[in-house]
PDB file of N, CA and C in Angstrom:
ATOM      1  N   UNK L   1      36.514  24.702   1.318  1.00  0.00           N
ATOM      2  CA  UNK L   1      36.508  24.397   2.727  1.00  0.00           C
ATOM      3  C   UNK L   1      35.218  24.883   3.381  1.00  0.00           C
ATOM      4  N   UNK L   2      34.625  26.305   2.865  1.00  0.00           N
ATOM      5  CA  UNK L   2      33.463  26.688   3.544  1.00  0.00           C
ATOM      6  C   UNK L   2      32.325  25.413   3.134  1.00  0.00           C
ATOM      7  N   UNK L   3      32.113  24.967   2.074  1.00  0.00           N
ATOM      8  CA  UNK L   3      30.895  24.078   1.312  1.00  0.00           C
ATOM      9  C   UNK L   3      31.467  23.171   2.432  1.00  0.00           C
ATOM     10  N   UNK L   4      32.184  22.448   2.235  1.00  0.00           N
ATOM     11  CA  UNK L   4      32.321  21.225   3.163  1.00  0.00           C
ATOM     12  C   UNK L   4      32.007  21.002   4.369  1.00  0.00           C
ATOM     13  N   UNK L   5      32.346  22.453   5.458  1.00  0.00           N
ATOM     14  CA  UNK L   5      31.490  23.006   7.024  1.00  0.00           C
ATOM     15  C   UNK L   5      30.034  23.573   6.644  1.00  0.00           C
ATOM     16  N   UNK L   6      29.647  23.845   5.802  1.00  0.00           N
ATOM     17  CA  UNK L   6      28.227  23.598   5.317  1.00  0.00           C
ATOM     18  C   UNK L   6      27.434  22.595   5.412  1.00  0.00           C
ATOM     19  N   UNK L   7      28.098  21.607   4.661  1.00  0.00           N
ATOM     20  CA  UNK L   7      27.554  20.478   4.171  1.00  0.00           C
ATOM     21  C   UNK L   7      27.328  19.575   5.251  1.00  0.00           C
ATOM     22  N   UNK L   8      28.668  19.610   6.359  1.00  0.00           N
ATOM     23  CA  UNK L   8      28.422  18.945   7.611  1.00  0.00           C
ATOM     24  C   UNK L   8      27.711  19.142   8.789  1.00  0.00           C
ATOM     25  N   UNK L   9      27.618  20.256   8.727  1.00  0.00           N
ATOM     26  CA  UNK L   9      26.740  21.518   9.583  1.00  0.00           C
ATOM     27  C   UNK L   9      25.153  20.408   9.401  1.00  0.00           C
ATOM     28  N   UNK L  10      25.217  20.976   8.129  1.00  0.00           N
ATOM     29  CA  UNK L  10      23.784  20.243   7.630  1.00  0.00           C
ATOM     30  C   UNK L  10      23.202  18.648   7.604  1.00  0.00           C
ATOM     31  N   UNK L  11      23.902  18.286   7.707  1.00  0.00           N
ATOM     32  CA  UNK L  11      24.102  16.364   7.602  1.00  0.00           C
ATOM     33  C   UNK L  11      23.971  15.959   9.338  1.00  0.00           C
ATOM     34  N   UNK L  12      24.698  17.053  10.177  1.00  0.00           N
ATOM     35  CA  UNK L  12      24.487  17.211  11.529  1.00  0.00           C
ATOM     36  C   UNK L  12      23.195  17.135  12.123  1.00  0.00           C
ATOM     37  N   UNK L  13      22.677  17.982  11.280  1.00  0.00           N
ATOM     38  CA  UNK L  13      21.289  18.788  12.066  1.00  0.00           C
ATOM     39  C   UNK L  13      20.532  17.579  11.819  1.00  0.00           C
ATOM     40  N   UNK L  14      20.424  17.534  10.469  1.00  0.00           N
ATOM     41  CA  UNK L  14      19.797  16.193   9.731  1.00  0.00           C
ATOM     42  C   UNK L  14      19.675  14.771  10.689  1.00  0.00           C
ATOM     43  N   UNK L  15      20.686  14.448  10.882  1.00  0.00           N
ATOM     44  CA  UNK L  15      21.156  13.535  11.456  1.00  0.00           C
ATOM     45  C   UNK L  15      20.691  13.684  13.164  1.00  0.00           C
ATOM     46  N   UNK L  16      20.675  14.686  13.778  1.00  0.00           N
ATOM     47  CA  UNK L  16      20.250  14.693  14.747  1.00  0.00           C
ATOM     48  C   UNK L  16      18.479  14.813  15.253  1.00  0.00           C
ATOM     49  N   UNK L  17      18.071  15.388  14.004  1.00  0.00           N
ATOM     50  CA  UNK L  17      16.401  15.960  13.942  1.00  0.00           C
ATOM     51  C   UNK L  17      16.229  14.305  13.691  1.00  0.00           C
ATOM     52  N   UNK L  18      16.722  13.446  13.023  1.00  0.00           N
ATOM     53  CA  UNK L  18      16.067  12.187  13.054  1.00  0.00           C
ATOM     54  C   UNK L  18      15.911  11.250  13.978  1.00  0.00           C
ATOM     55  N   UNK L  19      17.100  11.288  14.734  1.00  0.00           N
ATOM     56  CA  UNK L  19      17.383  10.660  15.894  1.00  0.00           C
ATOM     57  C   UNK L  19      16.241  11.060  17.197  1.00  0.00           C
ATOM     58  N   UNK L  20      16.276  12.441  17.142  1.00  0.00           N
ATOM     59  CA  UNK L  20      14.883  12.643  18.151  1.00  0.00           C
ATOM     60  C   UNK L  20      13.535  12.324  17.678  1.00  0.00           C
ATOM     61  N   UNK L  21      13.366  11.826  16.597  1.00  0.00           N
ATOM     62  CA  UNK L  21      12.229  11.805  16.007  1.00  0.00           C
ATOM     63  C   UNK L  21      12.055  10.025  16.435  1.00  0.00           C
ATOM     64  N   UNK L  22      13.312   9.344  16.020  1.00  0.00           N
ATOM     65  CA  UNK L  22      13.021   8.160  16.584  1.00  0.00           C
ATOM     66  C   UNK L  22      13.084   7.620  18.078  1.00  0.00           C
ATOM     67  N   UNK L  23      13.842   8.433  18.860  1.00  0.00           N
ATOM     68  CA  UNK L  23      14.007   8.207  19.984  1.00  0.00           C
ATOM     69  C   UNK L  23      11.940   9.125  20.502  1.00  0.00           C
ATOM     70  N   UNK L  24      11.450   9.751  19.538  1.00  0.00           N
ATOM     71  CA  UNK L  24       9.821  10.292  20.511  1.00  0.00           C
ATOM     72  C   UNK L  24       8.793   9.694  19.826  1.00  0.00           C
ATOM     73  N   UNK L  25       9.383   8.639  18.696  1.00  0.00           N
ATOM     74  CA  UNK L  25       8.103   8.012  18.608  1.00  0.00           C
ATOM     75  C   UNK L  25       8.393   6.244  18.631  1.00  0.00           C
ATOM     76  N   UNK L  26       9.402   6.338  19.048  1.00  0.00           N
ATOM     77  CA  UNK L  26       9.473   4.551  19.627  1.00  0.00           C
ATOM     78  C   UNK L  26       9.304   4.189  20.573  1.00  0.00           C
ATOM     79  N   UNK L  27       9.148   2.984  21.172  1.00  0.00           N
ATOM     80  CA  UNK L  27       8.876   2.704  22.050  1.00  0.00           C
ATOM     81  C   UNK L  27       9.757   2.536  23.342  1.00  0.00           C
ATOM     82  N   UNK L  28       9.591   2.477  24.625  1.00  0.00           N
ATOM     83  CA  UNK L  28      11.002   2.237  24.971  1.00  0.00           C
ATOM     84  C   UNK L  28      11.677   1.316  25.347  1.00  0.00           C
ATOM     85  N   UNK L  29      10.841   0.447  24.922  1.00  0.00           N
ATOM     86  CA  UNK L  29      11.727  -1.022  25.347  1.00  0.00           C
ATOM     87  C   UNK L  29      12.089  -1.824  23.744  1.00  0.00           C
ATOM     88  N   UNK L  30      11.627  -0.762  23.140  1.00  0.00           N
ATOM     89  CA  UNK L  30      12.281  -1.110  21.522  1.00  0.00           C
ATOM     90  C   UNK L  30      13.171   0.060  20.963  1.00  0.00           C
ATOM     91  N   UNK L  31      13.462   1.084  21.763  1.00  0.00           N
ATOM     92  CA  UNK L  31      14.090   2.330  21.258  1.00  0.00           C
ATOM     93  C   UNK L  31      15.708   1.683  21.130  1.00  0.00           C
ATOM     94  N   UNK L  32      15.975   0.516  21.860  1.00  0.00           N
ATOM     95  CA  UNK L  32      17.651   0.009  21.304  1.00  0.00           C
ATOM     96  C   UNK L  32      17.496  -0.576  20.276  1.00  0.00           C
ATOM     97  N   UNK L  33      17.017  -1.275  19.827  1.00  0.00           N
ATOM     98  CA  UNK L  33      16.802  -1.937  18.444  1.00  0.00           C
ATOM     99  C   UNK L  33      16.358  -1.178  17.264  1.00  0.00           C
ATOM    100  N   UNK L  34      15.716   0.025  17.861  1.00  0.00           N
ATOM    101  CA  UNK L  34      15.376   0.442  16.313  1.00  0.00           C
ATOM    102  C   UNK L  34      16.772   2.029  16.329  1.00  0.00           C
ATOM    103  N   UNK L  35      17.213   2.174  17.297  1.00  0.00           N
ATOM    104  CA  UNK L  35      18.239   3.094  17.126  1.00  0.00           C
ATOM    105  C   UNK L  35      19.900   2.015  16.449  1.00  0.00           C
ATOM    106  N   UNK L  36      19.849   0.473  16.754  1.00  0.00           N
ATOM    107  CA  UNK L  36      20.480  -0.202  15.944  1.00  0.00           C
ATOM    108  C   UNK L  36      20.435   0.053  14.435  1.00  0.00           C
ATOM    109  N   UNK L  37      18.931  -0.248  14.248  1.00  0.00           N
ATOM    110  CA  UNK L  37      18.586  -0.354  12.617  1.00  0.00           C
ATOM    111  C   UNK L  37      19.514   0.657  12.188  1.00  0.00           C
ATOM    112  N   UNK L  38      18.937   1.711  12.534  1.00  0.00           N
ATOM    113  CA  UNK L  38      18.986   3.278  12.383  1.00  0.00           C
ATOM    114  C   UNK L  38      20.878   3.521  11.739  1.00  0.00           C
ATOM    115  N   UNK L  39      21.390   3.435  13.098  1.00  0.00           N
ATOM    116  CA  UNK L  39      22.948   2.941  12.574  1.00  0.00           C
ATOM    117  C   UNK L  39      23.711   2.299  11.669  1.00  0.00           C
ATOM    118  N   UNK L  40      22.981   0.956  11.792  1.00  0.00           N
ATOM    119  CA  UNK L  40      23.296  -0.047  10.924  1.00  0.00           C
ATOM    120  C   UNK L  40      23.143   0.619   9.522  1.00  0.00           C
ATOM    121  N   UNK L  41      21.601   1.050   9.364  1.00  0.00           N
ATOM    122  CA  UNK L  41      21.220   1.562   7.949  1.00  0.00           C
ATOM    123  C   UNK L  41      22.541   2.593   6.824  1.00  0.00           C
ATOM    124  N   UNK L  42      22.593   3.195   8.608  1.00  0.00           N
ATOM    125  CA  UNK L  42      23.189   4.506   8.082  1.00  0.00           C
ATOM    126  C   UNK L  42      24.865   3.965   7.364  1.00  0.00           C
ATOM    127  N   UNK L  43      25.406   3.100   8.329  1.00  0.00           N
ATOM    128  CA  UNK L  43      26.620   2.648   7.732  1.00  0.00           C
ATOM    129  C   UNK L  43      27.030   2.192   6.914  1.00  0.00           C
ATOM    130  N   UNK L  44      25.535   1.004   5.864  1.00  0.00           N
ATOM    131  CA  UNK L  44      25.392  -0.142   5.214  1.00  0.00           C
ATOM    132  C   UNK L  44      25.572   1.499   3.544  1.00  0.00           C
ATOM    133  N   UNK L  45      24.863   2.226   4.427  1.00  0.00           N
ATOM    134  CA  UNK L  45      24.750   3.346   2.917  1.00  0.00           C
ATOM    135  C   UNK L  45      25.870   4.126   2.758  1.00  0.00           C
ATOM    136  N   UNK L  46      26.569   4.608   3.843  1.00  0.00           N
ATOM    137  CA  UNK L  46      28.186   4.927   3.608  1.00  0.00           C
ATOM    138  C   UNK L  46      29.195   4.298   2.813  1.00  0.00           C
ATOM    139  N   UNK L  47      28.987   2.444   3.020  1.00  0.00           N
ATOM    140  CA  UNK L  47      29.853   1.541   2.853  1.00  0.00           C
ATOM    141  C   UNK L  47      28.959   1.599   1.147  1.00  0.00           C
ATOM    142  N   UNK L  48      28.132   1.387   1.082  1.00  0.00           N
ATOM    143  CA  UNK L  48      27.517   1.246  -0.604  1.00  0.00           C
ATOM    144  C   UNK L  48      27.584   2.475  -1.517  1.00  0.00           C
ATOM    145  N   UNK L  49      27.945   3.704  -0.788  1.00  0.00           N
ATOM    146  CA  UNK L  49      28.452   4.998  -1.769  1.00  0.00           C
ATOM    147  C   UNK L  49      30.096   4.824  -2.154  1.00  0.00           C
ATOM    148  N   UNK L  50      30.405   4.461  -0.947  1.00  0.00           N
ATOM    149  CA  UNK L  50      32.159   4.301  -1.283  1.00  0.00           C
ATOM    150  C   UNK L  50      32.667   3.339  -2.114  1.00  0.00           C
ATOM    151  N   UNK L  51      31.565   1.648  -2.659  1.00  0.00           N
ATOM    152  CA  UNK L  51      31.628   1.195  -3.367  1.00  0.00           C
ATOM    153  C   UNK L  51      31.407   1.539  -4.368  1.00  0.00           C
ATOM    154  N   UNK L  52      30.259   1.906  -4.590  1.00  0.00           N
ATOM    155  CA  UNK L  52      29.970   2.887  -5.751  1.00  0.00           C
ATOM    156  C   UNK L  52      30.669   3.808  -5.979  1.00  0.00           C
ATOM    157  N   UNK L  53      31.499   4.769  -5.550  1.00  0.00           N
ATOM    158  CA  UNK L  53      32.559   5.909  -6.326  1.00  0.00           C
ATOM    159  C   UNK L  53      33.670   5.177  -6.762  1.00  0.00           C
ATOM    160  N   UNK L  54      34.298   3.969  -6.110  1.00  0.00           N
ATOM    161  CA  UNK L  54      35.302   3.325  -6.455  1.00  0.00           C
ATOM    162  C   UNK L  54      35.351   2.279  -7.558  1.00  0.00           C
ATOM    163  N   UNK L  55      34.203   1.638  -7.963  1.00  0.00           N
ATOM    164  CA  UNK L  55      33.641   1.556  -9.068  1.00  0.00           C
ATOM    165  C   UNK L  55      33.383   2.146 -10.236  1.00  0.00           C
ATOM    166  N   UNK L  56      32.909   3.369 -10.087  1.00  0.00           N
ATOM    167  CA  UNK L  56      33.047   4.419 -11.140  1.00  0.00           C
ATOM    168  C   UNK L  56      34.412   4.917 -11.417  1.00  0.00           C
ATOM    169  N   UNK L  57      35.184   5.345 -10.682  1.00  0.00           N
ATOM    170  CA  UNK L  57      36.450   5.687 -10.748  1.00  0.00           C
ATOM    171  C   UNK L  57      37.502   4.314 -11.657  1.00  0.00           C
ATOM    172  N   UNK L  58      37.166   3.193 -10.699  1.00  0.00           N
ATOM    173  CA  UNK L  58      38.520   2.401 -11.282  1.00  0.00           C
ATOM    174  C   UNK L  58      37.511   1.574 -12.263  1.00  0.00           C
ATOM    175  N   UNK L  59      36.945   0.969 -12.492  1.00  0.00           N
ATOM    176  CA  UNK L  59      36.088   0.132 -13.544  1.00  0.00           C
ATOM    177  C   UNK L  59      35.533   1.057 -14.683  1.00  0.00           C
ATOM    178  N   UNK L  60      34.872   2.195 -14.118  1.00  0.00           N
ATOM    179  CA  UNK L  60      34.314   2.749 -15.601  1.00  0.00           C
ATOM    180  C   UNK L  60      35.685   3.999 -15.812  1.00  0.00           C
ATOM    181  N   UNK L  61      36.449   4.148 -15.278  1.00  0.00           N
ATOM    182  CA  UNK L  61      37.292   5.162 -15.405  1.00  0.00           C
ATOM    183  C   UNK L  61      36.942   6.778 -15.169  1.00  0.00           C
ATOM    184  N   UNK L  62      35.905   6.771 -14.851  1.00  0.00           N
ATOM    185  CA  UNK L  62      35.809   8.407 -14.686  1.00  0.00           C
ATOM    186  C   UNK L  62      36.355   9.260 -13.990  1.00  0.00           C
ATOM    187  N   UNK L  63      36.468  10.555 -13.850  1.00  0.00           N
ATOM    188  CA  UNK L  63      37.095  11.359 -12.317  1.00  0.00           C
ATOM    189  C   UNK L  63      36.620  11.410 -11.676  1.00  0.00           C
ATOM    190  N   UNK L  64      37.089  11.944 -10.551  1.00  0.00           N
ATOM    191  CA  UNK L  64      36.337  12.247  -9.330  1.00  0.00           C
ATOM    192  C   UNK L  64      35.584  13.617  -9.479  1.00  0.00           C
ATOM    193  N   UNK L  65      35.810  14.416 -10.365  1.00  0.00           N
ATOM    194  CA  UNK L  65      34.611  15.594 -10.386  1.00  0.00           C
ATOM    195  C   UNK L  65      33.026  14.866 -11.128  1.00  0.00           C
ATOM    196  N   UNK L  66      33.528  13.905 -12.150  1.00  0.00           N
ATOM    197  CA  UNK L  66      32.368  13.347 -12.568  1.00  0.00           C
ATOM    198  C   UNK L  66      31.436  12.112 -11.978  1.00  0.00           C
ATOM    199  N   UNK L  67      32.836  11.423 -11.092  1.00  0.00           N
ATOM    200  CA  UNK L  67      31.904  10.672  -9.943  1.00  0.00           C
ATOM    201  C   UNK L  67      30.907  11.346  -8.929  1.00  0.00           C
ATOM    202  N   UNK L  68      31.396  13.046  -8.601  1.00  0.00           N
ATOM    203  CA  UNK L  68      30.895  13.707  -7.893  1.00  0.00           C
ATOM    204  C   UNK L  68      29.456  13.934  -8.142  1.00  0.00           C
ATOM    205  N   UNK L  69      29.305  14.433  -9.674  1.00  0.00           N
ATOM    206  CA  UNK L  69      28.335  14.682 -10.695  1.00  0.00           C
ATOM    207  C   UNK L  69      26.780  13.323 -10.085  1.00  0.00           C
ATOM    208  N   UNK L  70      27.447  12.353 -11.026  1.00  0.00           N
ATOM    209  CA  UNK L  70      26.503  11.231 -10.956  1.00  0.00           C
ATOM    210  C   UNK L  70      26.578  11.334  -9.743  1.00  0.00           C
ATOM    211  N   UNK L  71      26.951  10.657  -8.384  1.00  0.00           N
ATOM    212  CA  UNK L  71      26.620  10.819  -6.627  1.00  0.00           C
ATOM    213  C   UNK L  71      25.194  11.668  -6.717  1.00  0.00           C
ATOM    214  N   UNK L  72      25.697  13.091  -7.196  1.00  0.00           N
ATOM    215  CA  UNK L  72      24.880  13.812  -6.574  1.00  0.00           C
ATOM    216  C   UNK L  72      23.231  13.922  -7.735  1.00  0.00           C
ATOM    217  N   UNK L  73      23.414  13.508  -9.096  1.00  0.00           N
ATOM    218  CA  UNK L  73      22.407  13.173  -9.494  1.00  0.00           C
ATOM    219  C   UNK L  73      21.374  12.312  -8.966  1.00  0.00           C
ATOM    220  N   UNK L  74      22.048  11.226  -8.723  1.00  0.00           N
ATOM    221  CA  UNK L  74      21.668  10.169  -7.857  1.00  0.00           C
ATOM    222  C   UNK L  74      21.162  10.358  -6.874  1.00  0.00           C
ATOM    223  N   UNK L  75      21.970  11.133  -6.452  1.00  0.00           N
ATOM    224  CA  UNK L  75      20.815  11.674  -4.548  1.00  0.00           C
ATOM    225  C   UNK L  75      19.661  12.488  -4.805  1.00  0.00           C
ATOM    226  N   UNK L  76      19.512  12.998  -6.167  1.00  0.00           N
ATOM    227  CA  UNK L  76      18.481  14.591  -6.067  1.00  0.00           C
ATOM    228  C   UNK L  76      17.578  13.186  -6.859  1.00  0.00           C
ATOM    229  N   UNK L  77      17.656  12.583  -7.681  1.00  0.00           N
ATOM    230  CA  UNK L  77      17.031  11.292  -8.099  1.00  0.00           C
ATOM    231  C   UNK L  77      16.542  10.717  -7.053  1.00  0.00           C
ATOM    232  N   UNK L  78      16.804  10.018  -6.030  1.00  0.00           N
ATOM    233  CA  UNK L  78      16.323   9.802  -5.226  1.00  0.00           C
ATOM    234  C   UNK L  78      15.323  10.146  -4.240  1.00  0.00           C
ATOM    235  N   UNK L  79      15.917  11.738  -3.745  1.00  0.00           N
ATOM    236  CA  UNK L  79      15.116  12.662  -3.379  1.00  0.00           C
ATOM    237  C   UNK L  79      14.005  12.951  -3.797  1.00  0.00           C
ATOM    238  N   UNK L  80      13.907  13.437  -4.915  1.00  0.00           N
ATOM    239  CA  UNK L  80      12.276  13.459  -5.518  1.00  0.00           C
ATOM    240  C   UNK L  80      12.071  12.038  -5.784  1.00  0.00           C
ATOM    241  N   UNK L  81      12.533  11.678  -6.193  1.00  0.00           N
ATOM    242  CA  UNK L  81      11.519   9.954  -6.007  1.00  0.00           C
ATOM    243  C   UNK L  81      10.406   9.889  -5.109  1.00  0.00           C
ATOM    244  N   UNK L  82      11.126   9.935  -3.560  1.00  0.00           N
ATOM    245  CA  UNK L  82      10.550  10.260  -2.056  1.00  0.00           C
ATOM    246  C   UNK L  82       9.464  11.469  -2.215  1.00  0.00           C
ATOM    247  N   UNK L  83      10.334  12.664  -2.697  1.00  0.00           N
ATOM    248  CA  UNK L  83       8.937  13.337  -2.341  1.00  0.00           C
ATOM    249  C   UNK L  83       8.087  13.153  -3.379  1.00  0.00           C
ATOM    250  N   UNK L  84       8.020  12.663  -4.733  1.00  0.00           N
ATOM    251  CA  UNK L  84       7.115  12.133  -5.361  1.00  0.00           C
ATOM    252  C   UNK L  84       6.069  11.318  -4.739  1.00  0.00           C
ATOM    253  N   UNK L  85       6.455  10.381  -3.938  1.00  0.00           N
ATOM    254  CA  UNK L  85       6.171   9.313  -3.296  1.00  0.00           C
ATOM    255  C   UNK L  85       4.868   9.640  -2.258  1.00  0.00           C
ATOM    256  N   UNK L  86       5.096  10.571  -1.206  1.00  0.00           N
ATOM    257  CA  UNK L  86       4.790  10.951  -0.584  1.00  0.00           C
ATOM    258  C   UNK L  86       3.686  11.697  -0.765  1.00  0.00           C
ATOM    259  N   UNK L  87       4.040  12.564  -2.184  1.00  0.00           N
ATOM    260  CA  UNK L  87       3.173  13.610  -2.362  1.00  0.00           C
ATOM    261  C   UNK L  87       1.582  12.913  -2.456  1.00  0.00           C
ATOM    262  N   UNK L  88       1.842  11.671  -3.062  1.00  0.00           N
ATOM    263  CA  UNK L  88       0.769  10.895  -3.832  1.00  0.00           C
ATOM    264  C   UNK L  88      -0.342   9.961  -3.043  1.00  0.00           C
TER     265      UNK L  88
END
């Protein structure tokens, strides 16, 4: 229960440090449309993780500690991808 008020704590902050970041460097007669994207993005990737665990679970059969596993490989995979990316 503590990891989980962690985790949201953090996804919070996250989530909010971005939002000011787009709301101070957009424009403002485009700040509704790109705070759309923004949403949209965010939901389209909620809805494509939950496909993805339910997939793993009922098609490849795995558990949910090992769906957990891959998820989170996947995200730290990702992650450095980006800061790979960046670095370069």
């Amino acid at each position: 229960c503590l990891f989980t008020a962690v985790r949201a704590t953090g996804s919070s902050i996250l989530w909010i440090d971005s939002t000011i970041l787009l709301q101070k460097f957009s424009a403002p007669e485009m700040l509704g449309r790109v705070m759309a994207i923004d949403f949209a993005l965010a939901t389209a990737a909620e809805a494509t993780s939950a496909l993805l665990c339910g997939f793993l679970q009922d098609i490849c059969g795995l558990s949910p500690v090992q769906v957990s596993l891959v998820m989170g490989f996947l995200a730290a995979i990702i992650f450095w991808g980006g800061v790979l990316y960046h670095l370069n």
